[in-house]
Amino acid sequence: MSKIDFIIPERKADIGNFAVGRLLPFREKRLVGPFIYMDHMGPADMSPDENLDVAPHPHIGLSTLTYLLEGSIMHRDSLGTEMEIKPGEVNWMTAGEGIVHSERTPSYLRSDQKVIHGLQIWIALPKDLETTTPDFFHAGKDDIPAWNDANVDYTLIAGEAFGKKSSVPVYSKLFLIQLTNKEKAYLELKNKLFGEVGIYILNGGLIYQDEHFNSNQMLVFENSELDKIEILPQSTIFILGGEPFPEGRKIYWNFVATEEKLIEEAAEKWRNRKFPPVPNDDGYIPLPESRFRIRK
């Protein structure tokens, strides 16, 4: 049965408006399946004078997945999309050859007390699709499979698992599942997952092979043949992963690619303001030149 290869703690990272807990990339484990980036946002209480304001910035070579537990975010992008996301919904933006987007507190909430809490995830695209045409997809809460089994509530946010398929249009074999429970429960995952597997404990805890693991850490397993897992009461966990790519990925700032050349071209394009603009949002995040180092 599968042992735990890595235990990844949440690490504080500043995204401008507030700190987040960064899980991926990790220095010893850059990807879990196609998942290359994962931040736990909040929970952050924001006063009437504070708002989420992530100004327009570019991406290439990936799809972004935003999933909220609390709060609301207004997404705008260079395709002309303007979509508010609320808890239990999914914003899925495919950058491909290049897209620009912003994330801000909706106008009707900007003068109110508010909370923001959720996950921001990047999923690398397969090599033959990393320069595909950009696209955006929104899934409402009712569009995402949800069910209860043995005292555990499941939500299949993206991908395929447990004989079910999410409506989110992914580009590779993957899964992202939310599990919540009120009472102690047991999870049998043998023959139900594939590829690489990570389990992120948002809150509560679990016991695996007689070891106790607490919230705010991700467990990465050596294979998908997991032993039985005991989930402690009042827990929320996320299971993510899928088939790994045959080649590695390079990452710099908001760019992901199989070749440095694609990242360098995107950086030069952003420096020269050659990416398409975001309608109704003229903000701009400059390229962080002082940190121009492509991680391999």
PDB file of C-alpha atoms in Angstrom:
ATOM      1  CA  MET A   1       0.000   0.000   0.000  1.00  0.00           C
ATOM      2  CA  SER A   2       1.056   3.570  -0.656  1.00  0.00           C
ATOM      3  CA  LYS A   3       3.350   5.355   1.759  1.00  0.00           C
ATOM      4  CA  ILE A   4       3.569   9.120   2.174  1.00  0.00           C
ATOM      5  CA  ASP A   5       6.439  10.568   0.133  1.00  0.00           C
ATOM      6  CA  PHE A   6       6.092  14.216   1.168  1.00  0.00           C
ATOM      7  CA  ILE A   7       4.372  16.266   3.854  1.00  0.00           C
ATOM      8  CA  ILE A   8       3.959  19.822   2.558  1.00  0.00           C
ATOM      9  CA  PRO A   9       3.063  22.517   5.101  1.00  0.00           C
ATOM     10  CA  GLU A  10       1.244  25.696   4.184  1.00  0.00           C
ATOM     11  CA  ARG A  11       3.840  28.441   3.789  1.00  0.00           C
ATOM     12  CA  LYS A  12       2.960  32.102   4.148  1.00  0.00           C
ATOM     13  CA  ALA A  13       3.068  34.040   0.880  1.00  0.00           C
ATOM     14  CA  ASP A  14       2.038  37.649   0.224  1.00  0.00           C
ATOM     15  CA  ILE A  15      -0.119  38.283  -2.842  1.00  0.00           C
ATOM     16  CA  GLY A  16      -0.491  42.003  -2.180  1.00  0.00           C
ATOM     17  CA  ASN A  17      -3.799  42.338  -0.352  1.00  0.00           C
ATOM     18  CA  PHE A  18      -3.307  39.633   2.265  1.00  0.00           C
ATOM     19  CA  ALA A  19      -1.217  36.594   3.038  1.00  0.00           C
ATOM     20  CA  VAL A  20      -2.089  33.167   1.683  1.00  0.00           C
ATOM     21  CA  GLY A  21      -0.972  29.668   2.571  1.00  0.00           C
ATOM     22  CA  ARG A  22       1.105  28.298  -0.329  1.00  0.00           C
ATOM     23  CA  LEU A  23       1.140  24.540  -0.902  1.00  0.00           C
ATOM     24  CA  LEU A  24       2.426  24.160  -4.479  1.00  0.00           C
ATOM     25  CA  PRO A  25       4.969  24.437  -5.935  1.00  0.00           C
ATOM     26  CA  PHE A  26       7.120  22.868  -3.207  1.00  0.00           C
ATOM     27  CA  ARG A  27      10.912  22.736  -3.471  1.00  0.00           C
ATOM     28  CA  GLU A  28      10.995  18.930  -3.380  1.00  0.00           C
ATOM     29  CA  LYS A  29       7.729  18.282  -5.220  1.00  0.00           C
ATOM     30  CA  ARG A  30       6.883  20.753  -7.944  1.00  0.00           C
ATOM     31  CA  LEU A  31       3.733  19.103  -9.299  1.00  0.00           C
ATOM     32  CA  VAL A  32       1.144  16.598  -8.106  1.00  0.00           C
ATOM     33  CA  GLY A  33      -0.204  15.111 -11.324  1.00  0.00           C
ATOM     34  CA  PRO A  34      -0.810  18.227 -13.478  1.00  0.00           C
ATOM     35  CA  PHE A  35      -1.354  20.499 -10.431  1.00  0.00           C
ATOM     36  CA  ILE A  36       1.520  22.990 -10.322  1.00  0.00           C
ATOM     37  CA  TYR A  37       0.292  25.758  -8.027  1.00  0.00           C
ATOM     38  CA  MET A  38      -2.080  25.878  -5.067  1.00  0.00           C
ATOM     39  CA  ASP A  39      -2.814  28.667  -2.598  1.00  0.00           C
ATOM     40  CA  HIS A  40      -5.197  28.616   0.350  1.00  0.00           C
ATOM     41  CA  MET A  41      -6.719  32.112   0.451  1.00  0.00           C
ATOM     42  CA  GLY A  42      -7.832  33.286   3.865  1.00  0.00           C
ATOM     43  CA  PRO A  43     -10.080  33.084   5.640  1.00  0.00           C
ATOM     44  CA  ALA A  44      -9.501  36.836   5.668  1.00  0.00           C
ATOM     45  CA  ASP A  45     -11.864  39.332   7.260  1.00  0.00           C
ATOM     46  CA  MET A  46     -11.856  42.543   5.252  1.00  0.00           C
ATOM     47  CA  SER A  47     -13.211  45.854   6.531  1.00  0.00           C
ATOM     48  CA  PRO A  48     -15.287  48.263   4.424  1.00  0.00           C
ATOM     49  CA  ASP A  49     -11.995  49.993   3.568  1.00  0.00           C
ATOM     50  CA  GLU A  50     -10.298  46.768   2.432  1.00  0.00           C
ATOM     51  CA  ASN A  51     -10.945  44.922  -0.803  1.00  0.00           C
ATOM     52  CA  LEU A  52      -9.437  42.204  -2.936  1.00  0.00           C
ATOM     53  CA  ASP A  53      -7.760  43.956  -5.855  1.00  0.00           C
ATOM     54  CA  VAL A  54      -5.560  41.744  -7.994  1.00  0.00           C
ATOM     55  CA  ALA A  55      -4.988  43.973 -11.016  1.00  0.00           C
ATOM     56  CA  PRO A  56      -4.708  42.643 -14.589  1.00  0.00           C
ATOM     57  CA  HIS A  57      -1.830  40.204 -15.048  1.00  0.00           C
ATOM     58  CA  PRO A  58      -0.982  37.603 -17.722  1.00  0.00           C
ATOM     59  CA  HIS A  59      -0.808  33.798 -17.839  1.00  0.00           C
ATOM     60  CA  ILE A  60       0.394  31.238 -20.363  1.00  0.00           C
ATOM     61  CA  GLY A  61       0.506  27.432 -20.459  1.00  0.00           C
ATOM     62  CA  LEU A  62      -2.025  26.639 -17.734  1.00  0.00           C
ATOM     63  CA  SER A  63      -5.623  26.648 -16.584  1.00  0.00           C
ATOM     64  CA  THR A  64      -6.566  28.492 -13.405  1.00  0.00           C
ATOM     65  CA  LEU A  65      -9.213  27.073 -11.075  1.00  0.00           C
ATOM     66  CA  THR A  66     -10.827  29.273  -8.443  1.00  0.00           C
ATOM     67  CA  TYR A  67     -13.016  27.628  -5.801  1.00  0.00           C
ATOM     68  CA  LEU A  68     -14.507  29.633  -2.946  1.00  0.00           C
ATOM     69  CA  LEU A  69     -15.669  28.512   0.484  1.00  0.00           C
ATOM     70  CA  GLU A  70     -16.733  32.004   1.570  1.00  0.00           C
ATOM     71  CA  GLY A  71     -17.025  35.389  -0.073  1.00  0.00           C
ATOM     72  CA  SER A  72     -17.231  36.572  -3.655  1.00  0.00           C
ATOM     73  CA  ILE A  73     -14.785  37.567  -6.418  1.00  0.00           C
ATOM     74  CA  MET A  74     -15.407  39.382  -9.688  1.00  0.00           C
ATOM     75  CA  HIS A  75     -13.354  37.871 -12.505  1.00  0.00           C
ATOM     76  CA  ARG A  76     -12.626  39.885 -15.654  1.00  0.00           C
ATOM     77  CA  ASP A  77     -10.393  38.801 -18.509  1.00  0.00           C
ATOM     78  CA  SER A  78      -9.129  39.815 -21.920  1.00  0.00           C
ATOM     79  CA  LEU A  79     -11.744  37.629 -23.630  1.00  0.00           C
ATOM     80  CA  GLY A  80     -14.355  40.070 -22.342  1.00  0.00           C
ATOM     81  CA  THR A  81     -15.560  37.722 -19.593  1.00  0.00           C
ATOM     82  CA  GLU A  82     -17.068  39.329 -16.497  1.00  0.00           C
ATOM     83  CA  MET A  83     -18.153  36.664 -14.028  1.00  0.00           C
ATOM     84  CA  GLU A  84     -18.759  36.760 -10.291  1.00  0.00           C
ATOM     85  CA  ILE A  85     -17.842  33.574  -8.465  1.00  0.00           C
ATOM     86  CA  LYS A  86     -19.526  32.557  -5.214  1.00  0.00           C
ATOM     87  CA  PRO A  87     -18.995  29.645  -2.791  1.00  0.00           C
ATOM     88  CA  GLY A  88     -19.351  26.202  -4.330  1.00  0.00           C
ATOM     89  CA  GLU A  89     -18.874  27.474  -7.882  1.00  0.00           C
ATOM     90  CA  VAL A  90     -15.872  27.072 -10.186  1.00  0.00           C
ATOM     91  CA  ASN A  91     -14.134  29.591 -12.409  1.00  0.00           C
ATOM     92  CA  TRP A  92     -11.956  27.719 -14.938  1.00  0.00           C
ATOM     93  CA  MET A  93      -9.789  29.941 -17.139  1.00  0.00           C
ATOM     94  CA  THR A  94      -7.503  28.412 -19.756  1.00  0.00           C
ATOM     95  CA  ALA A  95      -4.606  30.697 -20.606  1.00  0.00           C
ATOM     96  CA  GLY A  96      -3.053  28.669 -23.416  1.00  0.00           C
ATOM     97  CA  GLU A  97      -1.047  31.016 -25.648  1.00  0.00           C
ATOM     98  CA  GLY A  98      -1.862  33.964 -23.395  1.00  0.00           C
ATOM     99  CA  ILE A  99      -4.634  35.658 -21.422  1.00  0.00           C
ATOM    100  CA  VAL A 100      -4.899  38.566 -18.979  1.00  0.00           C
ATOM    101  CA  HIS A 101      -7.299  38.707 -16.038  1.00  0.00           C
ATOM    102  CA  SER A 102      -8.091  40.548 -12.826  1.00  0.00           C
ATOM    103  CA  GLU A 103      -9.769  39.476  -9.583  1.00  0.00           C
ATOM    104  CA  ARG A 104     -11.492  42.050  -7.440  1.00  0.00           C
ATOM    105  CA  THR A 105     -14.177  42.461  -4.800  1.00  0.00           C
ATOM    106  CA  PRO A 106     -17.490  43.054  -6.620  1.00  0.00           C
ATOM    107  CA  SER A 107     -18.603  46.681  -6.636  1.00  0.00           C
ATOM    108  CA  TYR A 108     -21.711  46.043  -4.502  1.00  0.00           C
ATOM    109  CA  LEU A 109     -19.553  44.645  -1.662  1.00  0.00           C
ATOM    110  CA  ARG A 110     -16.681  47.118  -1.687  1.00  0.00           C
ATOM    111  CA  SER A 111     -18.080  49.264   1.142  1.00  0.00           C
ATOM    112  CA  ASP A 112     -19.179  46.315   3.299  1.00  0.00           C
ATOM    113  CA  GLN A 113     -17.544  44.059   5.841  1.00  0.00           C
ATOM    114  CA  LYS A 114     -16.584  40.901   3.961  1.00  0.00           C
ATOM    115  CA  VAL A 115     -14.743  37.575   4.127  1.00  0.00           C
ATOM    116  CA  ILE A 116     -12.682  35.845   1.457  1.00  0.00           C
ATOM    117  CA  HIS A 117     -11.808  32.163   1.739  1.00  0.00           C
ATOM    118  CA  GLY A 118     -11.016  29.626  -0.925  1.00  0.00           C
ATOM    119  CA  LEU A 119      -8.486  27.932  -3.167  1.00  0.00           C
ATOM    120  CA  GLN A 120      -6.571  29.331  -6.117  1.00  0.00           C
ATOM    121  CA  ILE A 121      -5.096  26.554  -8.267  1.00  0.00           C
ATOM    122  CA  TRP A 122      -3.084  26.318 -11.482  1.00  0.00           C
ATOM    123  CA  ILE A 123      -3.165  23.191 -13.613  1.00  0.00           C
ATOM    124  CA  ALA A 124      -0.472  22.849 -16.272  1.00  0.00           C
ATOM    125  CA  LEU A 125      -1.637  22.116 -19.797  1.00  0.00           C
ATOM    126  CA  PRO A 126      -0.348  19.121 -21.785  1.00  0.00           C
ATOM    127  CA  LYS A 127       2.585  20.033 -24.029  1.00  0.00           C
ATOM    128  CA  ASP A 128       0.544  19.798 -27.228  1.00  0.00           C
ATOM    129  CA  LEU A 129      -2.049  22.197 -25.799  1.00  0.00           C
ATOM    130  CA  GLU A 130       0.105  24.710 -23.918  1.00  0.00           C
ATOM    131  CA  THR A 131      -0.359  27.304 -26.690  1.00  0.00           C
ATOM    132  CA  THR A 132      -4.040  26.571 -27.296  1.00  0.00           C
ATOM    133  CA  THR A 133      -6.631  29.307 -27.758  1.00  0.00           C
ATOM    134  CA  PRO A 134      -7.599  30.936 -24.414  1.00  0.00           C
ATOM    135  CA  ASP A 135     -11.008  30.107 -22.981  1.00  0.00           C
ATOM    136  CA  PHE A 136     -13.171  30.590 -19.883  1.00  0.00           C
ATOM    137  CA  PHE A 137     -15.799  28.364 -18.256  1.00  0.00           C
ATOM    138  CA  HIS A 138     -17.975  28.908 -15.194  1.00  0.00           C
ATOM    139  CA  ALA A 139     -19.668  26.042 -13.359  1.00  0.00           C
ATOM    140  CA  GLY A 140     -22.533  26.812 -11.020  1.00  0.00           C
ATOM    141  CA  LYS A 141     -22.920  24.928  -7.775  1.00  0.00           C
ATOM    142  CA  ASP A 142     -25.664  22.743  -9.247  1.00  0.00           C
ATOM    143  CA  ASP A 143     -23.432  21.816 -12.204  1.00  0.00           C
ATOM    144  CA  ILE A 144     -20.887  20.029 -10.005  1.00  0.00           C
ATOM    145  CA  PRO A 145     -21.478  16.415  -8.846  1.00  0.00           C
ATOM    146  CA  ALA A 146     -22.136  16.124  -5.110  1.00  0.00           C
ATOM    147  CA  TRP A 147     -23.145  13.092  -3.045  1.00  0.00           C
ATOM    148  CA  ASN A 148     -22.954  11.491   0.399  1.00  0.00           C
ATOM    149  CA  ASP A 149     -21.441   8.104   1.191  1.00  0.00           C
ATOM    150  CA  ALA A 150     -20.736   6.598   4.615  1.00  0.00           C
ATOM    151  CA  ASN A 151     -21.185   9.920   6.452  1.00  0.00           C
ATOM    152  CA  VAL A 152     -18.915  11.843   4.080  1.00  0.00           C
ATOM    153  CA  ASP A 153     -20.120  14.593   1.721  1.00  0.00           C
ATOM    154  CA  TYR A 154     -18.265  14.586  -1.610  1.00  0.00           C
ATOM    155  CA  THR A 155     -17.995  17.321  -4.240  1.00  0.00           C
ATOM    156  CA  LEU A 156     -16.212  16.501  -7.505  1.00  0.00           C
ATOM    157  CA  ILE A 157     -14.895  19.950  -8.361  1.00  0.00           C
ATOM    158  CA  ALA A 158     -12.987  18.933 -11.502  1.00  0.00           C
ATOM    159  CA  GLY A 159     -12.003  15.808 -13.399  1.00  0.00           C
ATOM    160  CA  GLU A 160     -13.196  12.237 -12.936  1.00  0.00           C
ATOM    161  CA  ALA A 161     -13.356   9.968  -9.873  1.00  0.00           C
ATOM    162  CA  PHE A 162     -15.705   7.523  -8.145  1.00  0.00           C
ATOM    163  CA  GLY A 163     -17.433   6.818 -11.459  1.00  0.00           C
ATOM    164  CA  LYS A 164     -18.492  10.466 -11.807  1.00  0.00           C
ATOM    165  CA  LYS A 165     -17.371  13.360 -14.001  1.00  0.00           C
ATOM    166  CA  SER A 166     -17.362  17.092 -13.334  1.00  0.00           C
ATOM    167  CA  SER A 167     -18.689  19.523 -15.939  1.00  0.00           C
ATOM    168  CA  VAL A 168     -15.443  21.531 -15.806  1.00  0.00           C
ATOM    169  CA  PRO A 169     -13.687  20.998 -19.188  1.00  0.00           C
ATOM    170  CA  VAL A 170     -10.246  19.765 -18.150  1.00  0.00           C
ATOM    171  CA  TYR A 171      -7.453  18.940 -20.625  1.00  0.00           C
ATOM    172  CA  SER A 172      -5.804  15.952 -18.935  1.00  0.00           C
ATOM    173  CA  LYS A 173      -6.653  13.066 -16.599  1.00  0.00           C
ATOM    174  CA  LEU A 174      -7.059  14.588 -13.150  1.00  0.00           C
ATOM    175  CA  PHE A 175      -9.300  14.889 -10.112  1.00  0.00           C
ATOM    176  CA  LEU A 176     -10.069  17.507  -7.488  1.00  0.00           C
ATOM    177  CA  ILE A 177     -12.523  16.426  -4.787  1.00  0.00           C
ATOM    178  CA  GLN A 178     -13.760  18.140  -1.634  1.00  0.00           C
ATOM    179  CA  LEU A 179     -14.764  15.946   1.319  1.00  0.00           C
ATOM    180  CA  THR A 180     -16.485  17.106   4.503  1.00  0.00           C
ATOM    181  CA  ASN A 181     -17.827  15.189   7.473  1.00  0.00           C
ATOM    182  CA  LYS A 182     -19.434  15.865  10.839  1.00  0.00           C
ATOM    183  CA  GLU A 183     -18.675  12.581  12.573  1.00  0.00           C
ATOM    184  CA  LYS A 184     -15.670  10.272  12.391  1.00  0.00           C
ATOM    185  CA  ALA A 185     -15.593   8.477   9.044  1.00  0.00           C
ATOM    186  CA  TYR A 186     -13.482   6.008   7.091  1.00  0.00           C
ATOM    187  CA  LEU A 187     -12.379   6.477   3.521  1.00  0.00           C
ATOM    188  CA  GLU A 188     -11.616   3.610   1.147  1.00  0.00           C
ATOM    189  CA  LEU A 189      -9.739   4.866  -1.931  1.00  0.00           C
ATOM    190  CA  LYS A 190      -8.245   1.646  -3.315  1.00  0.00           C
ATOM    191  CA  ASN A 191      -8.887   1.383  -7.087  1.00  0.00           C
ATOM    192  CA  LYS A 192     -10.739   4.713  -7.065  1.00  0.00           C
ATOM    193  CA  LEU A 193      -7.887   7.079  -7.945  1.00  0.00           C
ATOM    194  CA  PHE A 194      -5.022   7.103 -10.446  1.00  0.00           C
ATOM    195  CA  GLY A 195      -1.647   8.672 -11.100  1.00  0.00           C
ATOM    196  CA  GLU A 196      -0.234  10.881  -8.353  1.00  0.00           C
ATOM    197  CA  VAL A 197      -2.313  11.703  -5.276  1.00  0.00           C
ATOM    198  CA  GLY A 198      -2.203  14.551  -2.789  1.00  0.00           C
ATOM    199  CA  ILE A 199      -4.510  15.077   0.187  1.00  0.00           C
ATOM    200  CA  TYR A 200      -4.797  18.597   1.556  1.00  0.00           C
ATOM    201  CA  ILE A 201      -6.248  18.920   5.059  1.00  0.00           C
ATOM    202  CA  LEU A 202      -7.976  22.282   5.232  1.00  0.00           C
ATOM    203  CA  ASN A 203      -9.275  21.741   8.740  1.00  0.00           C
ATOM    204  CA  GLY A 204      -9.785  18.849  11.112  1.00  0.00           C
ATOM    205  CA  GLY A 205      -7.436  15.941  10.601  1.00  0.00           C
ATOM    206  CA  LEU A 206      -6.949  12.355   9.542  1.00  0.00           C
ATOM    207  CA  ILE A 207      -5.141   9.188  10.551  1.00  0.00           C
ATOM    208  CA  TYR A 208      -3.179   7.227   7.960  1.00  0.00           C
ATOM    209  CA  GLN A 209      -1.134   4.112   8.729  1.00  0.00           C
ATOM    210  CA  ASP A 210      -1.384   4.939  12.459  1.00  0.00           C
ATOM    211  CA  GLU A 211      -0.032   8.488  12.002  1.00  0.00           C
ATOM    212  CA  HIS A 212      -2.110  11.527  12.929  1.00  0.00           C
ATOM    213  CA  PHE A 213      -2.088  14.512  10.545  1.00  0.00           C
ATOM    214  CA  ASN A 214      -3.551  17.926  11.279  1.00  0.00           C
ATOM    215  CA  SER A 215      -4.896  20.837   9.256  1.00  0.00           C
ATOM    216  CA  ASN A 216      -2.984  23.093   6.870  1.00  0.00           C
ATOM    217  CA  GLN A 217      -0.739  20.484   5.315  1.00  0.00           C
ATOM    218  CA  MET A 218      -0.717  18.359   2.177  1.00  0.00           C
ATOM    219  CA  LEU A 219       0.237  14.689   2.089  1.00  0.00           C
ATOM    220  CA  VAL A 220       1.677  13.412  -1.206  1.00  0.00           C
ATOM    221  CA  PHE A 221       1.619   9.644  -1.689  1.00  0.00           C
ATOM    222  CA  GLU A 222       4.019   7.383  -3.575  1.00  0.00           C
ATOM    223  CA  ASN A 223       1.165   5.906  -5.653  1.00  0.00           C
ATOM    224  CA  SER A 224      -2.630   5.812  -5.855  1.00  0.00           C
ATOM    225  CA  GLU A 225      -3.108   2.551  -3.882  1.00  0.00           C
ATOM    226  CA  LEU A 226      -3.889   4.154  -0.547  1.00  0.00           C
ATOM    227  CA  ASP A 227      -4.714   2.356   2.686  1.00  0.00           C
ATOM    228  CA  LYS A 228      -7.915   3.073   4.575  1.00  0.00           C
ATOM    229  CA  ILE A 229      -8.027   6.640   5.938  1.00  0.00           C
ATOM    230  CA  GLU A 230      -9.743   7.642   9.173  1.00  0.00           C
ATOM    231  CA  ILE A 231     -11.168  11.155   8.904  1.00  0.00           C
ATOM    232  CA  LEU A 232     -11.575  12.943  12.216  1.00  0.00           C
ATOM    233  CA  PRO A 233     -14.877  14.707  13.047  1.00  0.00           C
ATOM    234  CA  GLN A 234     -15.577  18.135  11.550  1.00  0.00           C
ATOM    235  CA  SER A 235     -12.947  17.865   8.819  1.00  0.00           C
ATOM    236  CA  THR A 236     -12.650  19.332   5.349  1.00  0.00           C
ATOM    237  CA  ILE A 237     -10.103  17.769   3.021  1.00  0.00           C
ATOM    238  CA  PHE A 238      -9.310  18.010  -0.674  1.00  0.00           C
ATOM    239  CA  ILE A 239      -7.987  15.131  -2.767  1.00  0.00           C
ATOM    240  CA  LEU A 240      -6.134  16.182  -5.911  1.00  0.00           C
ATOM    241  CA  GLY A 241      -3.873  14.693  -8.542  1.00  0.00           C
ATOM    242  CA  GLY A 242      -3.915  12.677 -11.715  1.00  0.00           C
ATOM    243  CA  GLU A 243      -1.611  11.417 -14.426  1.00  0.00           C
ATOM    244  CA  PRO A 244       1.787  13.175 -14.398  1.00  0.00           C
ATOM    245  CA  PHE A 245       3.231  14.579 -17.606  1.00  0.00           C
ATOM    246  CA  PRO A 246       6.185  12.814 -19.264  1.00  0.00           C
ATOM    247  CA  GLU A 247       8.141  16.080 -19.327  1.00  0.00           C
ATOM    248  CA  GLY A 248       8.768  18.682 -16.618  1.00  0.00           C
ATOM    249  CA  ARG A 249       7.476  22.236 -16.423  1.00  0.00           C
ATOM    250  CA  LYS A 250       9.264  25.550 -15.989  1.00  0.00           C
ATOM    251  CA  ILE A 251       7.597  28.338 -14.065  1.00  0.00           C
ATOM    252  CA  TYR A 252       8.281  32.033 -13.713  1.00  0.00           C
ATOM    253  CA  TRP A 253       5.813  34.436 -12.111  1.00  0.00           C
ATOM    254  CA  ASN A 254       2.463  33.659 -13.813  1.00  0.00           C
ATOM    255  CA  PHE A 255       3.932  31.738 -16.733  1.00  0.00           C
ATOM    256  CA  VAL A 256       4.177  27.948 -17.070  1.00  0.00           C
ATOM    257  CA  ALA A 257       5.770  26.179 -20.047  1.00  0.00           C
ATOM    258  CA  THR A 258       7.800  23.196 -21.176  1.00  0.00           C
ATOM    259  CA  GLU A 259      10.417  25.485 -22.758  1.00  0.00           C
ATOM    260  CA  GLU A 260      12.172  28.587 -21.424  1.00  0.00           C
ATOM    261  CA  LYS A 261      11.706  30.269 -24.798  1.00  0.00           C
ATOM    262  CA  LEU A 262       7.926  30.447 -24.334  1.00  0.00           C
ATOM    263  CA  ILE A 263       8.340  32.085 -20.922  1.00  0.00           C
ATOM    264  CA  GLU A 264      10.925  34.568 -22.151  1.00  0.00           C
ATOM    265  CA  GLU A 265       8.672  35.518 -25.070  1.00  0.00           C
ATOM    266  CA  ALA A 266       5.705  36.002 -22.738  1.00  0.00           C
ATOM    267  CA  ALA A 267       7.778  38.146 -20.358  1.00  0.00           C
ATOM    268  CA  GLU A 268       8.946  40.369 -23.203  1.00  0.00           C
ATOM    269  CA  LYS A 269       5.396  40.626 -24.510  1.00  0.00           C
ATOM    270  CA  TRP A 270       4.117  41.746 -21.093  1.00  0.00           C
ATOM    271  CA  ARG A 271       6.958  44.263 -20.679  1.00  0.00           C
ATOM    272  CA  ASN A 272       5.956  45.864 -23.960  1.00  0.00           C
ATOM    273  CA  ARG A 273       2.217  45.818 -23.161  1.00  0.00           C
ATOM    274  CA  LYS A 274       1.474  43.513 -26.120  1.00  0.00           C
ATOM    275  CA  PHE A 275      -1.016  41.267 -24.328  1.00  0.00           C
ATOM    276  CA  PRO A 276      -4.688  42.078 -24.963  1.00  0.00           C
ATOM    277  CA  PRO A 277      -6.302  44.393 -22.374  1.00  0.00           C
ATOM    278  CA  VAL A 278      -9.037  43.527 -19.893  1.00  0.00           C
ATOM    279  CA  PRO A 279     -12.210  45.499 -20.722  1.00  0.00           C
ATOM    280  CA  ASN A 280     -13.430  47.698 -17.856  1.00  0.00           C
ATOM    281  CA  ASP A 281     -10.202  47.263 -15.906  1.00  0.00           C
ATOM    282  CA  ASP A 282      -7.180  49.369 -16.800  1.00  0.00           C
ATOM    283  CA  GLY A 283      -4.976  48.234 -13.900  1.00  0.00           C
ATOM    284  CA  TYR A 284      -1.557  46.686 -14.498  1.00  0.00           C
ATOM    285  CA  ILE A 285       0.898  44.534 -12.505  1.00  0.00           C
ATOM    286  CA  PRO A 286       4.453  45.071 -13.795  1.00  0.00           C
ATOM    287  CA  LEU A 287       6.728  42.132 -14.516  1.00  0.00           C
ATOM    288  CA  PRO A 288       8.796  41.507 -11.343  1.00  0.00           C
ATOM    289  CA  GLU A 289      12.166  42.032 -13.059  1.00  0.00           C
ATOM    290  CA  SER A 290      14.147  41.677  -9.827  1.00  0.00           C
ATOM    291  CA  ARG A 291      12.886  38.098  -9.527  1.00  0.00           C
ATOM    292  CA  PHE A 292      13.272  37.067 -13.151  1.00  0.00           C
ATOM    293  CA  ARG A 293      14.434  33.518 -12.576  1.00  0.00           C
ATOM    294  CA  ILE A 294      12.807  30.607 -14.341  1.00  0.00           C
ATOM    295  CA  ARG A 295      12.354  27.682 -11.967  1.00  0.00           C
ATOM    296  CA  LYS A 296      12.863  24.296 -13.577  1.00  0.00           C
TER     297      LYS A 296
END
